[in-house]
Amino acid sequence: MTIINDAKNNVINKSIKECAIYEQVPESAIIEGLCSGTIVIPKNNNRSFTARAIGKGLTTKININLGTSENNVDIKEELKKLEVAIQFGADSFMDLSTAGDLDLIRKELLANSNIMMGTVPIYSVITKLLEDNHELTSMSINMLFDEIEKQAEQGVDFMTVHCGLNRRSLDFLDRNPRVVGIVSRGGSMLKHWMKTNNKENPLYEHFDRLLAICKKHEVTLSLGDGLRPGGLVDATDQAQLAELMVLGELVKNCRQEGVQVMVEGPGHVPWKDIQMNIELQKSLCKEAPFYVLGPLTTDISAGYDHITGAIGATAAAVYGADFLCCVTPSEHLCLPNIDDIKQGTIAFKIAAHSADISKGIKKSIQTDLNMSKARAELSWEKMYEYALDPELAKKRKQESSLGKEECSMCGKHCAIRVANQ
Amino acid sequence: MTIINDAKNNVINKSIKECAIYEQVPESAIIEGLCSGTIVIPKNNNRSFTARAIGKGLTTKININLGTSENNVDIKEELKKLEVAIQFGADSFMDLSTAGDLDLIRKELLANSNIMMGTVPIYSVITKLLEDNHELTSMSINMLFDEIEKQAEQGVDFMTVHCGLNRRSLDFLDRNPRVVGIVSRGGSMLKHWMKTNNKENPLYEHFDRLLAICKKHEVTLSLGDGLRPGGLVDATDQAQLAELMVLGELVKNCRQEGVQVMVEGPGHVPWKDIQMNIELQKSLCKEAPFYVLGPLTTDISAGYDHITGAIGATAAAVYGADFLCCVTPSEHLCLPNIDDIKQGTIAFKIAAHSADISKGIKKSIQTDLNMSKARAELSWEKMYEYALDPELAKKRKQESSLGKEECSMCGKHCAIRVANQ
């Protein structure tokens, strides 16, 4: 593990340097964060791209999920999704493919990306079993770890592993039934496997095996929340907290072994409880970077969940979440298409950027100041330049009032023009 | 003023009854709020529709702006915008038309709506002056009040009047220059008029005349924020606060005269300052209902400002804002079209609903619980029913996986299906 070892030896390697430059912070701040575990730099030692750090005191990062599913297998489309996500500012992506030649898809995506890549290895194991008409409960422990090792060798930078869904946390779930139950795919697979085979979660029981693989290939662990709530009614319940407490225990093991680790969180959370959820994670997981899925602040916005997710994500990021998993308009309805990926990425870029301004990140504040100056000058070319989606901004302005100084909202009543008189 | 008088005499009139039923609160709660000024029921005594109350302890309401502008004059399109806004849950609309036959447009919109309607009367006065090739500075005080009286007679339920932009508050603006200056159309017109004519703001100086008209026709005043910031860099500055302080003084005059009043607020606000902005308004304006424009939490999202506005609006509403003015994707670029109205309304419905859940409004919580139960049963018909936009939800699910129980996101890996095994 070069990154952690170098940090511990106060060696400023290329990745640390790149992150410090991007964040406009001293290299010592990155090193301190790596040593204390409040910062991670997910980067497999087989990959080469400009590194990005995630964690305390840094800009908020965003991840976009993509990948194939049944009847939706098209590598070219997935590559296009990746391209669009990168164009609109994604800091990482996860390949969640569950159909087609999974090894080839992963290879292609890795080869065509210059950002961090994550996976959920159990998806591939289960996909292959089901394709061969086996029950998912027939998965052997070696199958799972062999897949993890293969993906680590391939170059995956971070992996979601649902290690906290163990007998202890499932016992809390059994005693406190939910309305929506388990909504994490990995979580439901593991629970089904555990109950049928009457065994402990292998990712928990053999966590040391996981750590050895991560150490060898410099894979960052993303401890997944298989028991995240699937509706506001189930939010912040015993099962969710029991799992989070287990994850907090495992964070300590990772740090002892020098494996970089972040923790995943909900999901669906009423707005007023977002702050508490972040504070709980930071406390129980000793300030490990927090990677949140939204959260969604209402359940009824299918088709518009990117907006709902951005509402929750902004609050989460201000309160301390470090890494936001984009929700797209397709959430709860279908596999995202290319436009969904664009809409989700932009919505979460807005969330991350809004939070970074609130957190006092200077370069984020400067962008908005530039935009304000451009507006005061009615300088449309500059306004397009600073906009998150210059092409769309230009298109809408020009279509509606081509050649005019003011836009068609106010026309000659333009407040800025009147004020400049 | 029937509503306030009835409330003061503890008479439960039709409007009070309708509001209590809708909010699922006792009629006494509405009466108390009306008497203390924490609740308003904007409803002109010439109009007949099911009343809605805005204020403390009630569901968060949303307003959508529509209306013509130069080169965009089509009454049919405005009526269609109104229809779409009502379909997706707007509680009120403002006609901000600045081109065409303004009296006719207002009449048509009033005749075709069953929700509250607001206007900014100064727009009409200035539009007519400019059409006749006069300078806006040639507006006489009588012209302004005659227009207000005419619109009150026509049936307008609430009017935005920028009374707080007076010599005192402009002095603060002069001493503390801004990057973007004044971005309120009414505000910039009034400032230009005041400076050129070297006179006080007539809406401030003759506030008693305004109160007399409102009393006669039961018009609710919406004290406008002509000095709202136009960029994060200008947020919460001296000019904004000076104006808010003046508005707080005028709230007292309204209450003394038995005129219903709410106060308008920003605009552009960094996320971390939203709570402070709400608390300041509630303190300075003695808990008058707060009607906020967004607020936007970043300046760089032109084309997507409905999302940014929804992020700010959710926080604002949780902290106490009562009435949210929708921002559409066209903000900062062009006049909204019909789809912009739909997108803006839905984004702000998500904000209002998310906030209401956080505020503990029972009927809002129940809707999300219904959705969670439908999801647990994989009952798509029920999921569509509870969705904010049933048609879109159905379209996307069916296009991608027609006839299948699971959606195309997870297919046979569906967590709910696996968990139910």
PDB file of C-alpha atoms in Angstrom, chain A residues 94-260:
ATOM      1  CA  MET A  94     -19.189   2.513 -10.186  1.00  0.00           C
ATOM      2  CA  ASP A  95     -19.710  -0.281 -12.688  1.00  0.00           C
ATOM      3  CA  LEU A  96     -22.788  -2.093 -11.396  1.00  0.00           C
ATOM      4  CA  SER A  97     -23.214  -4.310 -14.459  1.00  0.00           C
ATOM      5  CA  THR A  98     -25.293  -7.434 -13.955  1.00  0.00           C
ATOM      6  CA  ALA A  99     -25.533  -8.730 -17.515  1.00  0.00           C
ATOM      7  CA  GLY A 100     -23.247  -9.422 -20.471  1.00  0.00           C
ATOM      8  CA  ASP A 101     -19.521 -10.208 -20.378  1.00  0.00           C
ATOM      9  CA  LEU A 102     -18.844  -8.594 -17.019  1.00  0.00           C
ATOM     10  CA  ASP A 103     -15.056  -8.935 -17.157  1.00  0.00           C
ATOM     11  CA  LEU A 104     -14.901  -7.348 -20.592  1.00  0.00           C
ATOM     12  CA  ILE A 105     -17.246  -4.501 -19.645  1.00  0.00           C
ATOM     13  CA  ARG A 106     -15.143  -3.746 -16.569  1.00  0.00           C
ATOM     14  CA  LYS A 107     -11.958  -3.869 -18.623  1.00  0.00           C
ATOM     15  CA  GLU A 108     -13.342  -1.500 -21.246  1.00  0.00           C
ATOM     16  CA  LEU A 109     -14.625   0.957 -18.655  1.00  0.00           C
ATOM     17  CA  LEU A 110     -11.287   0.932 -16.829  1.00  0.00           C
ATOM     18  CA  ALA A 111      -9.411   1.468 -20.077  1.00  0.00           C
ATOM     19  CA  ASN A 112     -11.593   4.401 -21.056  1.00  0.00           C
ATOM     20  CA  SER A 113     -11.685   6.336 -17.793  1.00  0.00           C
ATOM     21  CA  ASN A 114      -9.407   8.785 -16.100  1.00  0.00           C
ATOM     22  CA  ILE A 115     -11.371   8.851 -12.854  1.00  0.00           C
ATOM     23  CA  MET A 116     -11.761   6.469  -9.917  1.00  0.00           C
ATOM     24  CA  MET A 117     -13.711   3.286 -10.515  1.00  0.00           C
ATOM     25  CA  GLY A 118     -15.656   1.236  -7.997  1.00  0.00           C
ATOM     26  CA  THR A 119     -17.545  -2.072  -8.127  1.00  0.00           C
ATOM     27  CA  VAL A 120     -19.736  -4.341  -6.001  1.00  0.00           C
ATOM     28  CA  PRO A 121     -17.999  -7.694  -6.568  1.00  0.00           C
ATOM     29  CA  ILE A 122     -20.846  -9.844  -5.249  1.00  0.00           C
ATOM     30  CA  TYR A 123     -23.015  -8.697  -8.195  1.00  0.00           C
ATOM     31  CA  SER A 124     -20.689 -10.465 -10.628  1.00  0.00           C
ATOM     32  CA  VAL A 125     -20.604 -13.677  -8.618  1.00  0.00           C
ATOM     33  CA  ILE A 126     -24.382 -13.848  -8.319  1.00  0.00           C
ATOM     34  CA  THR A 127     -24.927 -12.843 -11.963  1.00  0.00           C
ATOM     35  CA  LYS A 128     -22.778 -15.764 -13.150  1.00  0.00           C
ATOM     36  CA  LEU A 129     -24.517 -18.225 -10.822  1.00  0.00           C
ATOM     37  CA  LEU A 130     -27.977 -17.176 -11.998  1.00  0.00           C
ATOM     38  CA  GLU A 131     -26.892 -17.288 -15.640  1.00  0.00           C
ATOM     39  CA  ASP A 132     -25.843 -20.885 -15.101  1.00  0.00           C
ATOM     40  CA  ASN A 133     -29.213 -21.612 -13.486  1.00  0.00           C
ATOM     41  CA  HIS A 134     -27.792 -22.025 -10.015  1.00  0.00           C
ATOM     42  CA  GLU A 135     -29.383 -20.598  -6.893  1.00  0.00           C
ATOM     43  CA  LEU A 136     -27.559 -17.591  -5.472  1.00  0.00           C
ATOM     44  CA  THR A 137     -27.394 -19.507  -2.203  1.00  0.00           C
ATOM     45  CA  SER A 138     -24.972 -21.947  -3.863  1.00  0.00           C
ATOM     46  CA  MET A 139     -22.246 -19.284  -3.881  1.00  0.00           C
ATOM     47  CA  SER A 140     -19.119 -20.601  -2.170  1.00  0.00           C
ATOM     48  CA  ILE A 141     -16.927 -18.387  -0.059  1.00  0.00           C
ATOM     49  CA  ASN A 142     -14.013 -18.950  -2.432  1.00  0.00           C
ATOM     50  CA  MET A 143     -16.081 -17.831  -5.426  1.00  0.00           C
ATOM     51  CA  LEU A 144     -16.666 -14.506  -3.705  1.00  0.00           C
ATOM     52  CA  PHE A 145     -13.049 -13.907  -2.718  1.00  0.00           C
ATOM     53  CA  ASP A 146     -11.731 -15.100  -6.073  1.00  0.00           C
ATOM     54  CA  GLU A 147     -13.936 -12.510  -7.766  1.00  0.00           C
ATOM     55  CA  ILE A 148     -12.722  -9.794  -5.394  1.00  0.00           C
ATOM     56  CA  GLU A 149      -9.102 -10.734  -6.077  1.00  0.00           C
ATOM     57  CA  LYS A 150      -9.682 -10.785  -9.842  1.00  0.00           C
ATOM     58  CA  GLN A 151     -11.258  -7.356  -9.837  1.00  0.00           C
ATOM     59  CA  ALA A 152      -8.473  -6.025  -7.613  1.00  0.00           C
ATOM     60  CA  GLU A 153      -5.927  -7.318 -10.131  1.00  0.00           C
ATOM     61  CA  GLN A 154      -7.903  -5.741 -12.946  1.00  0.00           C
ATOM     62  CA  GLY A 155      -7.465  -2.314 -11.366  1.00  0.00           C
ATOM     63  CA  VAL A 156     -10.665  -1.505  -9.461  1.00  0.00           C
ATOM     64  CA  ASP A 157      -9.962   1.432  -7.143  1.00  0.00           C
ATOM     65  CA  PHE A 158     -12.653   0.898  -4.546  1.00  0.00           C
ATOM     66  CA  MET A 159     -15.096  -1.883  -3.745  1.00  0.00           C
ATOM     67  CA  THR A 160     -18.402  -1.887  -1.946  1.00  0.00           C
ATOM     68  CA  VAL A 161     -18.569  -4.802   0.454  1.00  0.00           C
ATOM     69  CA  HIS A 162     -21.594  -5.292   2.698  1.00  0.00           C
ATOM     70  CA  CYS A 163     -19.637  -6.522   5.728  1.00  0.00           C
ATOM     71  CA  GLY A 164     -21.858  -4.956   8.369  1.00  0.00           C
ATOM     72  CA  LEU A 165     -24.927  -7.024   7.560  1.00  0.00           C
ATOM     73  CA  ASN A 166     -23.992  -9.811   9.980  1.00  0.00           C
ATOM     74  CA  ARG A 167     -25.903 -11.952  12.434  1.00  0.00           C
ATOM     75  CA  ARG A 168     -25.898  -9.223  15.055  1.00  0.00           C
ATOM     76  CA  SER A 169     -27.369  -6.566  12.789  1.00  0.00           C
ATOM     77  CA  LEU A 170     -29.845  -8.973  11.152  1.00  0.00           C
ATOM     78  CA  ASP A 171     -31.078  -9.866  14.619  1.00  0.00           C
ATOM     79  CA  PHE A 172     -31.984  -6.203  15.088  1.00  0.00           C
ATOM     80  CA  LEU A 173     -33.810  -6.285  11.755  1.00  0.00           C
ATOM     81  CA  ASP A 174     -35.775  -9.384  12.761  1.00  0.00           C
ATOM     82  CA  ARG A 175     -36.844  -7.815  16.044  1.00  0.00           C
ATOM     83  CA  ASN A 176     -37.831  -4.541  14.372  1.00  0.00           C
ATOM     84  CA  PRO A 177     -39.665  -5.337  11.153  1.00  0.00           C
ATOM     85  CA  ARG A 178     -39.650  -2.726   8.451  1.00  0.00           C
ATOM     86  CA  VAL A 179     -42.209  -1.594   5.919  1.00  0.00           C
ATOM     87  CA  VAL A 180     -39.863  -1.902   2.938  1.00  0.00           C
ATOM     88  CA  GLY A 181     -37.347  -4.393   4.345  1.00  0.00           C
ATOM     89  CA  ILE A 182     -33.985  -4.626   2.587  1.00  0.00           C
ATOM     90  CA  VAL A 183     -33.527  -2.574  -0.589  1.00  0.00           C
ATOM     91  CA  SER A 184     -29.798  -3.061  -1.125  1.00  0.00           C
ATOM     92  CA  ARG A 185     -29.176  -5.676  -3.787  1.00  0.00           C
ATOM     93  CA  GLY A 186     -25.966  -6.870  -2.153  1.00  0.00           C
ATOM     94  CA  GLY A 187     -27.670  -6.786   1.225  1.00  0.00           C
ATOM     95  CA  SER A 188     -30.651  -8.873   0.154  1.00  0.00           C
ATOM     96  CA  MET A 189     -28.409 -11.425  -1.602  1.00  0.00           C
ATOM     97  CA  LEU A 190     -26.232 -11.820   1.479  1.00  0.00           C
ATOM     98  CA  LYS A 191     -29.165 -12.088   3.862  1.00  0.00           C
ATOM     99  CA  HIS A 192     -30.767 -14.754   1.678  1.00  0.00           C
ATOM    100  CA  TRP A 193     -27.431 -16.642   1.520  1.00  0.00           C
ATOM    101  CA  MET A 194     -26.909 -16.412   5.278  1.00  0.00           C
ATOM    102  CA  LYS A 195     -30.431 -17.526   6.205  1.00  0.00           C
ATOM    103  CA  THR A 196     -30.489 -20.408   3.744  1.00  0.00           C
ATOM    104  CA  ASN A 197     -27.005 -21.670   4.587  1.00  0.00           C
ATOM    105  CA  ASN A 198     -27.285 -20.767   8.268  1.00  0.00           C
ATOM    106  CA  LYS A 199     -23.887 -19.131   8.124  1.00  0.00           C
ATOM    107  CA  GLU A 200     -22.311 -15.810   9.064  1.00  0.00           C
ATOM    108  CA  ASN A 201     -21.723 -13.214   6.316  1.00  0.00           C
ATOM    109  CA  PRO A 202     -18.439 -14.336   4.687  1.00  0.00           C
ATOM    110  CA  LEU A 203     -17.398 -10.740   4.088  1.00  0.00           C
ATOM    111  CA  TYR A 204     -17.615 -10.198   7.829  1.00  0.00           C
ATOM    112  CA  GLU A 205     -16.294 -13.560   8.974  1.00  0.00           C
ATOM    113  CA  HIS A 206     -13.308 -13.469   6.631  1.00  0.00           C
ATOM    114  CA  PHE A 207     -12.671  -9.761   6.756  1.00  0.00           C
ATOM    115  CA  ASP A 208      -8.942 -10.441   7.138  1.00  0.00           C
ATOM    116  CA  ARG A 209      -8.943 -12.104   3.710  1.00  0.00           C
ATOM    117  CA  LEU A 210     -10.503  -8.977   2.263  1.00  0.00           C
ATOM    118  CA  LEU A 211      -7.895  -6.803   3.940  1.00  0.00           C
ATOM    119  CA  ALA A 212      -5.045  -8.904   2.534  1.00  0.00           C
ATOM    120  CA  ILE A 213      -6.342  -8.481  -1.032  1.00  0.00           C
ATOM    121  CA  CYS A 214      -6.858  -4.739  -0.585  1.00  0.00           C
ATOM    122  CA  LYS A 215      -3.386  -4.321   0.836  1.00  0.00           C
ATOM    123  CA  LYS A 216      -1.782  -6.156  -2.040  1.00  0.00           C
ATOM    124  CA  HIS A 217      -3.515  -4.206  -4.804  1.00  0.00           C
ATOM    125  CA  GLU A 218      -4.126  -0.911  -3.001  1.00  0.00           C
ATOM    126  CA  VAL A 219      -7.903  -1.174  -3.105  1.00  0.00           C
ATOM    127  CA  THR A 220      -9.931   1.186  -0.914  1.00  0.00           C
ATOM    128  CA  LEU A 221     -12.800  -0.465   0.912  1.00  0.00           C
ATOM    129  CA  SER A 222     -16.213   1.139   0.822  1.00  0.00           C
ATOM    130  CA  LEU A 223     -18.117  -0.517   3.640  1.00  0.00           C
ATOM    131  CA  GLY A 224     -21.607  -0.843   2.193  1.00  0.00           C
ATOM    132  CA  ASP A 225     -24.927  -0.310   3.922  1.00  0.00           C
ATOM    133  CA  GLY A 226     -26.883  -3.421   3.038  1.00  0.00           C
ATOM    134  CA  LEU A 227     -29.426  -2.442   5.686  1.00  0.00           C
ATOM    135  CA  ARG A 228     -30.037   1.099   4.499  1.00  0.00           C
ATOM    136  CA  PRO A 229     -33.704   2.100   4.713  1.00  0.00           C
ATOM    137  CA  GLY A 230     -35.824   1.966   1.565  1.00  0.00           C
ATOM    138  CA  GLY A 231     -38.363   4.518   2.722  1.00  0.00           C
ATOM    139  CA  LEU A 232     -38.591   7.423   5.154  1.00  0.00           C
ATOM    140  CA  VAL A 233     -40.705   5.304   7.480  1.00  0.00           C
ATOM    141  CA  ASP A 234     -37.785   2.887   8.011  1.00  0.00           C
ATOM    142  CA  ALA A 235     -35.094   5.560   8.361  1.00  0.00           C
ATOM    143  CA  THR A 236     -32.610   5.568  11.244  1.00  0.00           C
ATOM    144  CA  ASP A 237     -33.937   2.341  12.740  1.00  0.00           C
ATOM    145  CA  GLN A 238     -32.254  -0.351  14.804  1.00  0.00           C
ATOM    146  CA  ALA A 239     -31.100  -2.387  11.793  1.00  0.00           C
ATOM    147  CA  GLN A 240     -29.500   0.604  10.084  1.00  0.00           C
ATOM    148  CA  LEU A 241     -27.695   1.657  13.256  1.00  0.00           C
ATOM    149  CA  ALA A 242     -26.610  -1.860  14.198  1.00  0.00           C
ATOM    150  CA  GLU A 243     -24.988  -2.238  10.784  1.00  0.00           C
ATOM    151  CA  LEU A 244     -23.351   1.183  11.098  1.00  0.00           C
ATOM    152  CA  MET A 245     -21.936   0.199  14.480  1.00  0.00           C
ATOM    153  CA  VAL A 246     -20.438  -2.957  12.979  1.00  0.00           C
ATOM    154  CA  LEU A 247     -18.950  -0.902  10.151  1.00  0.00           C
ATOM    155  CA  GLY A 248     -17.399   1.392  12.743  1.00  0.00           C
ATOM    156  CA  GLU A 249     -15.717  -1.639  14.333  1.00  0.00           C
ATOM    157  CA  LEU A 250     -14.372  -2.739  10.936  1.00  0.00           C
ATOM    158  CA  VAL A 251     -12.995   0.743  10.240  1.00  0.00           C
ATOM    159  CA  LYS A 252     -10.597   0.136  13.141  1.00  0.00           C
ATOM    160  CA  ASN A 253      -9.420  -3.174  11.608  1.00  0.00           C
ATOM    161  CA  CYS A 254      -8.794  -1.441   8.284  1.00  0.00           C
ATOM    162  CA  ARG A 255      -6.760   1.295   9.887  1.00  0.00           C
ATOM    163  CA  GLN A 256      -4.717  -1.217  11.895  1.00  0.00           C
ATOM    164  CA  GLU A 257      -3.871  -3.016   8.658  1.00  0.00           C
ATOM    165  CA  GLY A 258      -3.208   0.182   6.698  1.00  0.00           C
ATOM    166  CA  VAL A 259      -6.140  -0.349   4.325  1.00  0.00           C
ATOM    167  CA  GLN A 260      -7.952   2.789   3.218  1.00  0.00           C
TER     168      GLN A 260
END
